[in-house]
Coordinates of C-alpha atoms in Angstrom, one line a residue:
Chain A
M1 CA 167.5 22.5 104.4
T2 CA 164.8 24.4 102.7
Y3 CA 161.7 23.9 100.6
C4 CA 160.2 26.6 98.3
V5 CA 157.8 26.2 95.5
G6 CA 156.4 28.7 92.9
L7 CA 153.2 28.0 91.0
L8 CA 152.4 30.1 87.9
V9 CA 148.8 29.6 86.7
E10 CA 146.5 31.4 84.4
D11 CA 145.1 33.6 87.2
G12 CA 148.4 34.4 88.9
L13 CA 151.4 33.4 90.8
V14 CA 151.9 31.8 94.2
M15 CA 155.2 31.4 96.1
I16 CA 155.6 29.4 99.3
A17 CA 158.7 29.0 101.4
D18 CA 159.5 27.4 104.7
T19 CA 161.7 29.2 107.3
R20 CA 163.9 26.5 108.7
T21 CA 167.7 26.8 108.4
N22 CA 170.4 24.6 109.7
A23 CA 174.1 25.0 110.0
G24 CA 175.1 21.4 110.7
L25 CA 172.5 19.1 112.2
D26 CA 172.4 20.7 115.7
N27 CA 172.1 24.3 114.8
I28 CA 168.5 24.9 113.7
A29 CA 167.0 28.4 113.4
T30 CA 164.2 30.2 111.7
F31 CA 165.0 32.7 108.9
Q32 CA 162.8 34.3 106.3
K33 CA 163.5 33.0 102.8
L34 CA 160.8 34.8 101.0
Y35 CA 161.4 38.4 100.1
R36 CA 159.1 40.9 98.5
F37 CA 160.2 43.9 96.3
E38 CA 157.2 46.0 95.3
Q39 CA 156.2 49.4 93.9
P40 CA 152.4 49.0 93.7
G41 CA 151.2 49.7 90.1
E42 CA 154.8 49.5 88.8
R43 CA 156.2 46.1 89.8
S44 CA 155.5 43.3 92.2
I45 CA 158.3 40.7 92.7
A46 CA 159.0 38.0 95.2
I47 CA 162.2 36.0 95.6
A48 CA 162.5 32.7 97.5
T49 CA 166.0 31.5 98.3
S50 CA 167.7 28.2 99.0
G51 CA 171.3 27.3 99.8
N52 CA 173.8 29.2 101.7
L53 CA 172.1 31.7 104.0
A54 CA 174.9 34.2 104.1
V55 CA 175.0 34.4 100.3
S56 CA 171.1 34.7 100.1
Q57 CA 171.0 37.5 102.7
A58 CA 173.9 39.4 101.1
V59 CA 172.2 39.2 97.6
M60 CA 168.9 40.6 99.1
S61 CA 170.9 43.4 100.7
I62 CA 172.9 44.5 97.7
M63 CA 169.8 44.4 95.5
S64 CA 168.0 46.8 97.8
D65 CA 171.1 49.0 98.3
G66 CA 172.1 48.7 94.6
F67 CA 175.5 47.7 93.2
E68 CA 177.5 49.0 90.2
N69 CA 176.7 47.9 86.7
P70 CA 180.2 47.5 85.2
Q71 CA 179.0 48.6 81.7
T72 CA 177.4 51.8 82.7
G73 CA 179.1 52.6 86.0
M74 CA 175.7 53.3 87.5
L75 CA 174.3 51.9 90.8
E76 CA 171.4 49.6 90.0
T77 CA 168.8 48.2 92.4
I78 CA 166.2 45.5 91.8
Y79 CA 163.7 48.3 91.0
D80 CA 165.6 49.6 88.0
H81 CA 164.7 47.0 85.4
P82 CA 161.9 47.3 82.7
T83 CA 161.1 43.6 82.5
M84 CA 161.0 40.4 84.6
F85 CA 163.7 38.9 82.2
R86 CA 166.0 41.8 82.9
T87 CA 165.2 41.5 86.6
A88 CA 166.2 37.8 86.6
S89 CA 169.4 38.6 84.8
Y90 CA 170.2 41.3 87.4
I91 CA 169.6 38.8 90.2
G92 CA 172.0 36.4 88.5
R93 CA 174.6 39.2 88.4
A94 CA 173.9 40.0 92.1
I95 CA 174.6 36.4 93.0
G96 CA 177.8 36.5 91.0
E97 CA 178.8 39.8 92.8
V98 CA 178.3 38.2 96.2
M99 CA 180.2 35.0 95.1
R100 CA 183.1 37.2 94.1
M101 CA 183.0 39.2 97.5
N102 CA 183.1 35.9 99.3
N103 CA 185.7 34.1 97.2
G104 CA 188.5 35.8 99.0
G105 CA 187.4 34.0 102.2
S106 CA 186.3 30.7 100.9
Q107 CA 189.0 30.0 98.3
G108 CA 190.8 26.9 99.1
M109 CA 188.4 26.0 101.9
G110 CA 186.6 23.6 99.6
M111 CA 183.3 25.2 100.6
A112 CA 180.4 25.6 98.2
F113 CA 178.5 28.8 98.8
D114 CA 175.8 27.8 96.4
V115 CA 172.3 29.4 96.2
T116 CA 169.3 28.9 94.0
M117 CA 166.4 31.3 93.9
L118 CA 162.9 31.5 92.6
V119 CA 162.0 34.8 91.2
G120 CA 158.4 35.6 90.3
G121 CA 156.3 38.6 89.6
Q122 CA 155.3 41.2 87.0
V123 CA 156.6 44.5 85.8
K124 CA 154.2 47.0 84.3
G125 CA 153.7 46.4 80.6
G126 CA 155.2 42.9 80.8
R127 CA 154.0 39.4 81.5
L128 CA 153.7 37.7 84.8
R129 CA 156.7 35.3 85.0
L130 CA 158.4 32.8 87.2
F131 CA 162.1 32.0 87.0
M132 CA 164.6 29.8 88.8
V133 CA 168.0 31.5 89.0
Y134 CA 171.1 29.3 89.6
S135 CA 174.4 30.2 91.3
A136 CA 176.0 30.6 87.9
G137 CA 173.5 33.4 87.1
N138 CA 171.6 31.6 84.4
F139 CA 168.0 30.8 84.8
I140 CA 165.0 28.7 83.6
E141 CA 161.4 29.8 83.4
A142 CA 158.1 28.0 84.3
T143 CA 155.8 27.4 81.3
E144 CA 152.3 26.2 80.6
D145 CA 153.7 22.7 80.3
T146 CA 155.4 22.8 83.7
P147 CA 153.8 25.6 85.6
Y148 CA 155.8 25.1 88.8
L149 CA 159.4 25.4 90.0
Q150 CA 160.9 24.1 93.2
I151 CA 164.1 24.7 95.1
G152 CA 165.6 22.9 98.1
E153 CA 164.2 19.6 99.2
H154 CA 161.9 19.2 96.2
K155 CA 161.4 15.4 95.9
Y156 CA 158.9 14.8 98.7
G157 CA 156.5 17.4 97.5
K158 CA 156.8 16.7 93.8
P159 CA 154.3 13.8 93.4
I160 CA 151.3 16.0 94.3
L161 CA 152.4 18.8 92.0
D162 CA 152.9 16.4 89.1
R163 CA 149.4 15.1 89.5
A164 CA 147.4 18.1 90.5
I165 CA 148.8 21.3 89.0
T166 CA 148.1 22.5 85.5
F167 CA 148.2 26.0 84.1
K168 CA 144.4 26.1 84.3
T169 CA 144.3 25.5 88.0
N170 CA 142.7 28.5 89.8
L171 CA 144.8 30.6 92.2
P172 CA 143.2 29.4 95.5
D173 CA 143.6 25.8 94.4
A174 CA 147.2 26.5 93.5
V175 CA 147.7 27.9 97.0
K176 CA 146.1 24.7 98.4
I177 CA 148.1 22.3 96.3
G178 CA 151.3 24.2 97.1
L179 CA 150.5 24.0 100.9
I180 CA 149.9 20.2 100.5
S181 CA 153.3 19.9 98.7
M182 CA 154.9 21.8 101.6
D183 CA 153.1 19.6 104.2
S184 CA 154.3 16.4 102.5
T185 CA 157.9 17.7 102.6
M186 CA 157.7 18.8 106.3
R187 CA 156.1 15.5 107.3
S188 CA 159.0 13.5 105.8
N189 CA 162.0 15.9 106.4
L190 CA 162.8 17.6 109.6
G191 CA 165.0 20.1 107.8
V192 CA 161.9 21.8 106.4
G193 CA 159.7 23.5 109.0
M194 CA 157.1 26.0 110.1
P195 CA 156.3 28.9 110.0
I196 CA 155.5 29.0 106.3
D197 CA 155.6 32.2 104.2
L198 CA 153.0 32.5 101.5
W199 CA 152.7 35.2 98.8
G200 CA 150.3 35.5 95.9
L201 CA 149.9 37.8 93.0
R202 CA 147.0 38.0 90.6
R203 CA 147.9 38.4 87.0
D204 CA 148.1 42.2 86.1
A205 CA 147.4 43.3 89.6
L206 CA 150.9 44.7 90.1
E207 CA 150.2 44.6 93.8
T208 CA 150.4 41.8 96.3
S209 CA 147.1 39.9 96.4
L210 CA 148.0 37.6 99.3
S211 CA 150.8 37.7 101.9
T212 CA 150.8 35.8 105.1
R213 CA 152.9 33.8 107.5
I214 CA 151.4 30.5 108.6
E215 CA 152.4 29.8 112.2
P216 CA 152.3 26.4 113.8
G217 CA 148.7 25.6 114.8
E218 CA 147.1 28.1 112.4
P219 CA 143.6 26.7 112.0
Y220 CA 143.3 26.4 108.2
F221 CA 146.7 24.8 107.6
H222 CA 146.2 22.5 110.6
D223 CA 142.8 21.4 109.1
L224 CA 144.5 21.0 105.6
Q225 CA 147.1 18.7 107.2
E226 CA 144.5 16.6 109.0
R227 CA 142.2 16.3 105.9
W228 CA 145.1 15.5 103.6
S229 CA 146.3 12.7 106.0
S230 CA 142.9 11.2 106.3
A231 CA 142.2 11.5 102.6
L232 CA 145.5 9.7 101.8
R233 CA 144.5 6.9 104.3
S234 CA 141.0 6.5 102.8
A235 CA 142.4 6.8 99.2
H236 CA 144.5 3.7 99.7
Q237 CA 141.7 2.0 101.5
S238 CA 139.4 2.4 98.5
I239 CA 141.9 0.7 96.2
P240 CA 141.0 -3.1 95.9
T241 CA 143.2 -5.7 97.5
P242 CA 146.1 -6.8 95.3
P243 CA 145.4 -10.1 93.5
Y244 CA 148.9 -11.4 93.7
F245 CA 148.6 -13.7 96.7
Chain B
M1 CA 168.6 5.1 89.5
T2 CA 166.6 2.6 91.6
Y3 CA 163.8 2.5 94.1
C4 CA 163.3 -0.5 96.4
V5 CA 161.2 -0.6 99.5
G6 CA 160.8 -3.3 102.2
L7 CA 157.8 -3.4 104.5
L8 CA 157.9 -5.5 107.6
V9 CA 154.5 -5.9 109.3
E10 CA 152.9 -8.2 111.8
D11 CA 151.7 -10.7 109.2
G12 CA 154.9 -10.8 107.1
L13 CA 157.3 -9.0 104.8
V14 CA 157.0 -7.4 101.4
M15 CA 159.8 -6.3 99.1
I16 CA 159.3 -4.3 96.0
A17 CA 162.0 -3.2 93.5
D18 CA 162.0 -1.4 90.1
T19 CA 164.2 -2.7 87.3
R20 CA 165.5 0.4 85.6
T21 CA 169.2 1.0 85.5
N22 CA 171.2 3.7 83.8
A23 CA 174.9 4.2 83.0
G24 CA 174.8 7.9 82.4
L25 CA 171.7 9.6 81.2
D26 CA 171.5 7.9 77.8
N27 CA 172.1 4.3 78.6
I28 CA 169.0 2.9 80.1
A29 CA 168.3 -0.8 80.6
T30 CA 166.2 -3.2 82.5
F31 CA 168.0 -5.4 85.1
Q32 CA 166.5 -7.4 88.0
K33 CA 167.4 -5.9 91.4
L34 CA 165.4 -8.3 93.6
Y35 CA 167.0 -11.7 94.2
R36 CA 165.5 -14.7 96.1
F37 CA 167.5 -17.3 98.1
E38 CA 165.3 -20.0 99.4
Q39 CA 165.3 -23.5 100.8
P40 CA 161.6 -24.1 101.5
G41 CA 161.0 -24.9 105.2
E42 CA 164.5 -23.9 106.1
R43 CA 165.0 -20.3 105.0
S44 CA 163.4 -17.7 102.7
I45 CA 165.4 -14.6 101.9
A46 CA 165.2 -11.8 99.4
I47 CA 167.7 -9.1 98.6
A48 CA 167.0 -5.8 96.8
T49 CA 170.0 -3.9 95.6
S50 CA 170.7 -0.3 94.7
G51 CA 173.9 1.4 93.5
N52 CA 176.6 0.1 91.3
L53 CA 175.2 -2.8 89.1
A54 CA 178.5 -4.5 88.6
V55 CA 179.1 -4.7 92.4
S56 CA 175.5 -5.8 93.1
Q57 CA 175.6 -8.6 90.5
A58 CA 179.1 -9.7 91.7
V59 CA 177.8 -9.9 95.3
M60 CA 174.8 -12.0 94.2
S61 CA 177.2 -14.3 92.3
I62 CA 179.7 -14.9 95.0
M63 CA 177.0 -15.5 97.6
S64 CA 175.6 -18.3 95.5
D65 CA 179.0 -19.8 94.6
G66 CA 180.4 -19.2 98.1
F67 CA 183.6 -17.4 99.1
E68 CA 186.2 -18.2 101.8
N69 CA 185.6 -17.3 105.4
P70 CA 189.1 -16.0 106.4
Q71 CA 188.6 -17.3 110.0
T72 CA 187.7 -20.9 109.1
G73 CA 189.1 -21.2 105.6
M74 CA 185.8 -22.7 104.6
L75 CA 183.7 -21.7 101.5
E76 CA 180.5 -20.1 102.7
T77 CA 177.3 -19.4 100.7
I78 CA 174.3 -17.4 101.7
Y79 CA 172.6 -20.7 102.7
D80 CA 175.1 -21.5 105.5
H81 CA 173.9 -19.1 108.2
P82 CA 171.7 -20.0 111.2
T83 CA 170.1 -16.6 111.6
M84 CA 169.0 -13.6 109.6
F85 CA 171.5 -11.5 111.6
R86 CA 174.4 -13.7 110.6
T87 CA 173.1 -13.7 107.0
A88 CA 173.1 -9.9 107.0
S89 CA 176.7 -9.9 108.4
Y90 CA 177.7 -12.3 105.7
I91 CA 176.2 -10.1 103.0
G92 CA 178.2 -7.2 104.4
R93 CA 181.3 -9.3 104.1
A94 CA 180.4 -10.3 100.5
I95 CA 180.1 -6.6 99.6
G96 CA 183.5 -6.0 101.2
E97 CA 185.0 -8.9 99.3
V98 CA 183.7 -7.5 95.9
M99 CA 184.9 -4.0 96.8
R100 CA 188.4 -5.5 97.4
M101 CA 188.3 -7.4 94.1
N102 CA 187.3 -4.2 92.3
N103 CA 189.7 -1.9 94.1
G104 CA 192.7 -2.8 91.9
G105 CA 190.8 -1.4 88.9
S106 CA 189.1 1.5 90.5
Q107 CA 191.9 2.9 92.6
G108 CA 192.8 6.4 91.7
M109 CA 189.9 6.7 89.3
G110 CA 187.9 8.6 91.8
M111 CA 184.9 6.3 91.2
A112 CA 182.6 5.2 94.0
F113 CA 181.4 1.6 93.6
D114 CA 178.8 2.0 96.3
V115 CA 175.9 -0.3 96.9
T116 CA 173.1 -0.5 99.5
M117 CA 171.0 -3.6 99.9
L118 CA 167.7 -4.5 101.6
V119 CA 167.8 -8.0 103.1
G120 CA 164.6 -9.5 104.3
G121 CA 163.5 -12.9 105.3
Q122 CA 163.4 -15.6 107.9
V123 CA 165.6 -18.6 108.9
K124 CA 164.0 -21.6 110.6
G125 CA 163.9 -21.0 114.4
G126 CA 164.5 -17.3 114.1
R127 CA 162.4 -14.2 113.6
L128 CA 161.3 -12.6 110.3
R129 CA 163.6 -9.6 109.9
L130 CA 164.4 -6.8 107.5
F131 CA 167.8 -5.1 107.2
M132 CA 169.5 -2.4 105.2
V133 CA 173.1 -3.3 104.6
Y134 CA 175.5 -0.5 103.7
S135 CA 178.7 -0.6 101.5
A136 CA 180.7 -0.6 104.7
G137 CA 179.1 -3.9 105.7
N138 CA 177.2 -2.5 108.7
F139 CA 173.5 -2.6 108.7
I140 CA 170.3 -1.3 110.4
E141 CA 167.0 -3.1 111.0
A142 CA 163.4 -2.2 110.5
T143 CA 161.4 -2.1 113.8
E144 CA 157.8 -1.8 114.9
D145 CA 158.4 2.0 115.2
T146 CA 159.7 2.3 111.6
P147 CA 158.5 -0.8 109.8
Y148 CA 159.8 0.1 106.4
L149 CA 163.2 0.6 104.8
Q150 CA 164.0 2.2 101.4
I151 CA 167.0 2.3 99.1
G152 CA 167.7 4.4 96.0
E153 CA 165.4 7.3 95.1
H154 CA 163.5 7.2 98.4
K155 CA 162.1 10.7 98.8
Y156 CA 159.2 10.8 96.4
G157 CA 157.6 7.6 97.9
K158 CA 158.3 8.4 101.5
P159 CA 155.2 10.7 102.3
I160 CA 152.7 7.9 101.7
L161 CA 154.7 5.4 103.8
D162 CA 155.1 7.9 106.7
R163 CA 151.3 8.3 106.7
A164 CA 149.9 4.9 105.9
I165 CA 152.2 2.2 107.2
T166 CA 152.3 0.8 110.7
F167 CA 153.4 -2.5 112.0
K168 CA 149.7 -3.5 112.3
T169 CA 149.0 -2.9 108.6
N170 CA 147.9 -6.2 107.1
L171 CA 150.1 -7.9 104.4
P172 CA 147.9 -7.1 101.3
D173 CA 147.6 -3.5 102.4
A174 CA 151.4 -3.3 102.8
V175 CA 151.7 -4.6 99.2
K176 CA 149.2 -1.9 98.1
I177 CA 150.9 0.9 100.0
G178 CA 154.3 -0.2 98.7
L179 CA 153.0 -0.2 95.2
I180 CA 151.6 3.3 95.7
S181 CA 155.0 4.4 97.0
M182 CA 156.6 2.9 93.9
D183 CA 154.1 4.6 91.6
S184 CA 154.7 8.0 93.2
T185 CA 158.4 7.5 92.6
M186 CA 158.0 6.4 89.0
R187 CA 155.6 9.2 88.2
S188 CA 158.2 11.9 89.3
N189 CA 161.5 10.3 88.4
L190 CA 162.2 8.7 85.0
G191 CA 165.2 6.9 86.5
V192 CA 162.8 4.5 88.2
G193 CA 160.7 2.3 85.9
M194 CA 158.7 -0.8 85.1
P195 CA 158.5 -3.7 85.3
I196 CA 158.3 -4.0 89.1
D197 CA 159.4 -7.1 91.0
L198 CA 157.3 -7.9 94.0
W199 CA 158.0 -10.5 96.7
G200 CA 156.1 -11.4 99.9
L201 CA 156.6 -13.7 102.8
R202 CA 154.1 -14.5 105.5
R203 CA 155.6 -14.7 109.0
D204 CA 156.8 -18.3 109.8
A205 CA 155.9 -19.6 106.3
L206 CA 159.5 -20.2 105.4
E207 CA 158.4 -20.3 101.8
T208 CA 157.6 -17.5 99.3
S209 CA 154.0 -16.4 99.7
L210 CA 154.0 -14.0 96.7
S211 CA 156.3 -13.5 93.9
T212 CA 155.4 -11.7 90.7
R213 CA 156.7 -9.3 88.1
I214 CA 154.3 -6.5 87.3
E215 CA 154.7 -5.6 83.6
P216 CA 153.6 -2.3 82.0
G217 CA 149.8 -2.4 81.5
E218 CA 149.2 -5.1 84.1
P219 CA 145.5 -4.5 85.0
Y220 CA 145.7 -4.3 88.8
F221 CA 148.6 -2.0 88.9
H222 CA 147.2 0.1 86.1
D223 CA 144.0 0.4 88.0
L224 CA 145.9 1.3 91.2
Q225 CA 147.7 4.1 89.4
E226 CA 144.4 5.5 88.0
R227 CA 142.6 5.3 91.3
W228 CA 145.5 6.8 93.2
S229 CA 145.7 9.7 90.8
S230 CA 142.0 10.4 90.9
A231 CA 141.9 10.0 94.7
L232 CA 144.7 12.6 95.1
R233 CA 142.8 14.9 92.8
S234 CA 139.5 14.5 94.7
A235 CA 141.4 14.7 98.1
H236 CA 142.7 18.1 97.4
Q237 CA 139.4 19.2 96.0
S238 CA 137.6 18.2 99.2
I239 CA 139.9 20.6 101.2
P240 CA 138.2 24.0 101.7
T241 CA 139.5 27.0 99.8
P242 CA 142.4 28.9 101.6
P243 CA 141.1 31.9 103.6
Y244 CA 144.2 34.0 103.0
F245 CA 142.9 36.1 100.1

């Protein structure tokens, strides 16, 4: 399982990913799912992945190494695209490339090697954007109406986002709300777990503004978990008793 | 879609069900999913259903009318069982009976006529109990460790239950927390909707303590939604700013 969330607000972009993977129920491990591709001043991009780990890792590898564009015959890496839109298209093609490489092995095995990715960032001269790229290579974009996108186990952590996030939310609050959403998911689903990778990019900075890994017991996150739990408890206590009896 | 939750606490039992059904995305309707079977002083039982509506309704019908017990050849209704355990087994058999009736039509169509039901209540001389009965006829029971059971779209409304419900929670608080869980689900998933059916049974009362339908705009529930939303907003505002920048 996995939970990743991307939040695109006026000030910038936040991406948060857990690190738990499981192959079956009894094979649990920790793998990074948040990758950064950056040329400071030129482009700053992060990708969060969910779904088949082999496909995700292969896509990250071939995007760094480059793979051939069938139209031009040239080797292209993730650093070769002039806009975020073209970058998202390229990632869609990279997923397709890995799917084709794997098909020989998986054909007829009835296995779905699906992945879904969040792709966020900014290329010099373009807008800060956040996309969700599907296995099929197509993608959707976060907008001012819905300034967040989620992949993986998205349901537990959606209520807080639906209530608290708007495009006008400031960047530190977006980080905080994203971490609450992650905490809600971890609390209710063992398939999502610490450490948590966190990345932030201020609009037009073109260079990572925030990058950290939150380990179990990290004081701020631990305090956030405690405060959130006790706030939820006192929130329901402050609601009057139902009149239905 | 559907969301139903049952909460079994020291004082009694609460069951809450939404009423939205959909056949495909564009055929939305309102159907009752919470059924009551009661002989005051003898037994008080409620059943909440999720899954295929035709199967659920057929199960409710044949349990009222009675169907043959293959061992005894006698017609049995839901009122003929001396314990809640035997009642849950009977409901499992009723599901099996409807599945067999339907199989002639559905065989080879690749359609899953699955249902899952929450069954809660008390029979005179026995304990107040809450079960989740699966399509296969088997069932699990809520315990002091995990005093709630959910069916349908359970993920959105689980974080509040995981944090706020214990076996010691009093009955009005259980109603309140159940309604918050329902509100969280409705807010994030259009497949779950008003009106909400609510039923409560005090331990050893053997007669409904609370039965109501909450319609859109009902003042208490509307107030609960507003207070919960504003409590969530102020809860995250009271958490300090992340130190990661």
